[in-house]
């Protein structure tokens, strides 16, 4: 994880700094949305899945031990696949 991401996560986790969280979302929302969109094939569902991913980040920022983009990609993939399974 980059030093800037570590700092932003720390600011969010320790201080509840909403601006720090917003910056993390701005950096990674395109990748998360793109991942969800490719899996789901639906823009609205992808937006919902993207929101769920960032909610998970907001609720559990201490669980990230390696790459934040990698963690978000994994969460996005799992979230989108879960949505597909629940639709069937």
Short mmCIF file of N, CA and C in Angstrom, two decimals, residues 10-11 13 15-18 20-21 26-27 30 34-35 37 41-42 46 52 54 56 58 61 63 65 71 74 83-84:
data_model
loop_
_atom_site.label_atom_id
_atom_site.label_comp_id
_atom_site.label_asym_id
_atom_site.label_seq_id
_atom_site.Cartn_x
_atom_site.Cartn_y
_atom_site.Cartn_z
N UNK A 10 -5.43 5.86 7.82
CA UNK A 10 -5.21 6.19 9.23
C UNK A 10 -6.06 7.40 9.64
N UNK A 11 -6.09 8.41 8.77
CA UNK A 11 -6.90 9.59 9.07
C UNK A 11 -8.37 9.22 9.18
N UNK A 13 -9.62 6.13 9.89
CA UNK A 13 -9.82 5.21 11.01
C UNK A 13 -9.69 5.92 12.36
N UNK A 15 -9.34 9.41 13.01
CA UNK A 15 -9.95 10.72 13.20
C UNK A 15 -11.35 10.84 12.62
N UNK A 16 -11.79 9.83 11.89
CA UNK A 16 -13.09 9.93 11.22
C UNK A 16 -13.09 11.01 10.15
N UNK A 17 -11.95 11.23 9.54
CA UNK A 17 -11.78 12.28 8.54
C UNK A 17 -12.49 11.91 7.24
N UNK A 18 -13.67 12.50 7.04
CA UNK A 18 -14.48 12.19 5.86
C UNK A 18 -13.78 12.60 4.57
N UNK A 20 -10.59 12.44 3.96
CA UNK A 20 -9.61 11.39 3.66
C UNK A 20 -10.31 10.21 2.99
N UNK A 21 -11.47 9.85 3.51
CA UNK A 21 -12.22 8.75 2.91
C UNK A 21 -12.67 9.12 1.50
N UNK A 26 -12.28 8.64 -4.42
CA UNK A 26 -11.98 9.27 -5.70
C UNK A 26 -10.86 8.55 -6.44
N UNK A 27 -9.88 8.09 -5.70
CA UNK A 27 -8.75 7.39 -6.32
C UNK A 27 -9.15 6.04 -6.91
N UNK A 30 -13.32 4.40 -9.85
CA UNK A 30 -13.39 3.99 -11.26
C UNK A 30 -13.06 2.52 -11.45
N UNK A 34 -15.74 -0.24 -12.54
CA UNK A 34 -15.43 -0.99 -13.77
C UNK A 34 -15.44 -2.48 -13.53
N UNK A 35 -14.90 -2.92 -12.43
CA UNK A 35 -14.90 -4.34 -12.09
C UNK A 35 -16.33 -4.85 -11.93
N UNK A 37 -19.07 -3.50 -13.08
CA UNK A 37 -19.80 -3.35 -14.35
C UNK A 37 -19.49 -4.50 -15.28
N UNK A 41 -22.72 -6.47 -15.83
CA UNK A 41 -23.29 -6.09 -17.12
C UNK A 41 -24.44 -5.10 -17.02
N UNK A 42 -24.54 -4.43 -15.89
CA UNK A 42 -25.65 -3.50 -15.66
C UNK A 42 -25.12 -2.32 -14.85
N UNK A 46 -24.06 -2.17 -10.93
CA UNK A 46 -22.65 -1.88 -10.66
C UNK A 46 -22.49 -0.72 -9.69
N UNK A 52 -21.56 -0.68 -2.02
CA UNK A 52 -21.37 -1.72 -1.01
C UNK A 52 -19.88 -1.92 -0.71
N UNK A 54 -17.42 0.26 -0.94
CA UNK A 54 -16.87 1.36 -0.14
C UNK A 54 -17.47 1.39 1.27
N UNK A 56 -17.99 -1.37 2.89
CA UNK A 56 -17.14 -2.35 3.55
C UNK A 56 -15.80 -1.75 3.93
N UNK A 58 -15.32 1.42 4.62
CA UNK A 58 -15.59 2.34 5.73
C UNK A 58 -15.75 1.60 7.05
N UNK A 61 -11.59 -0.71 7.90
CA UNK A 61 -10.33 -0.29 7.31
C UNK A 61 -9.10 -0.96 7.91
N UNK A 63 -8.64 -4.12 8.30
CA UNK A 63 -8.42 -5.46 7.77
C UNK A 63 -7.48 -5.47 6.57
N UNK A 65 -4.15 -5.36 4.81
CA UNK A 65 -2.75 -5.56 5.17
C UNK A 65 -1.81 -5.33 3.99
N UNK A 71 -7.19 -5.13 -2.58
CA UNK A 71 -8.25 -5.45 -1.63
C UNK A 71 -9.60 -5.01 -2.19
N UNK A 74 -10.74 -7.28 -5.04
CA UNK A 74 -11.26 -8.54 -4.51
C UNK A 74 -12.66 -8.36 -3.94
N UNK A 83 -24.06 -10.64 -5.87
CA UNK A 83 -25.28 -10.05 -6.43
C UNK A 83 -25.83 -10.93 -7.56
N UNK A 84 -24.94 -11.45 -8.41
CA UNK A 84 -25.39 -12.34 -9.48
C UNK A 84 -26.05 -13.60 -8.92
#
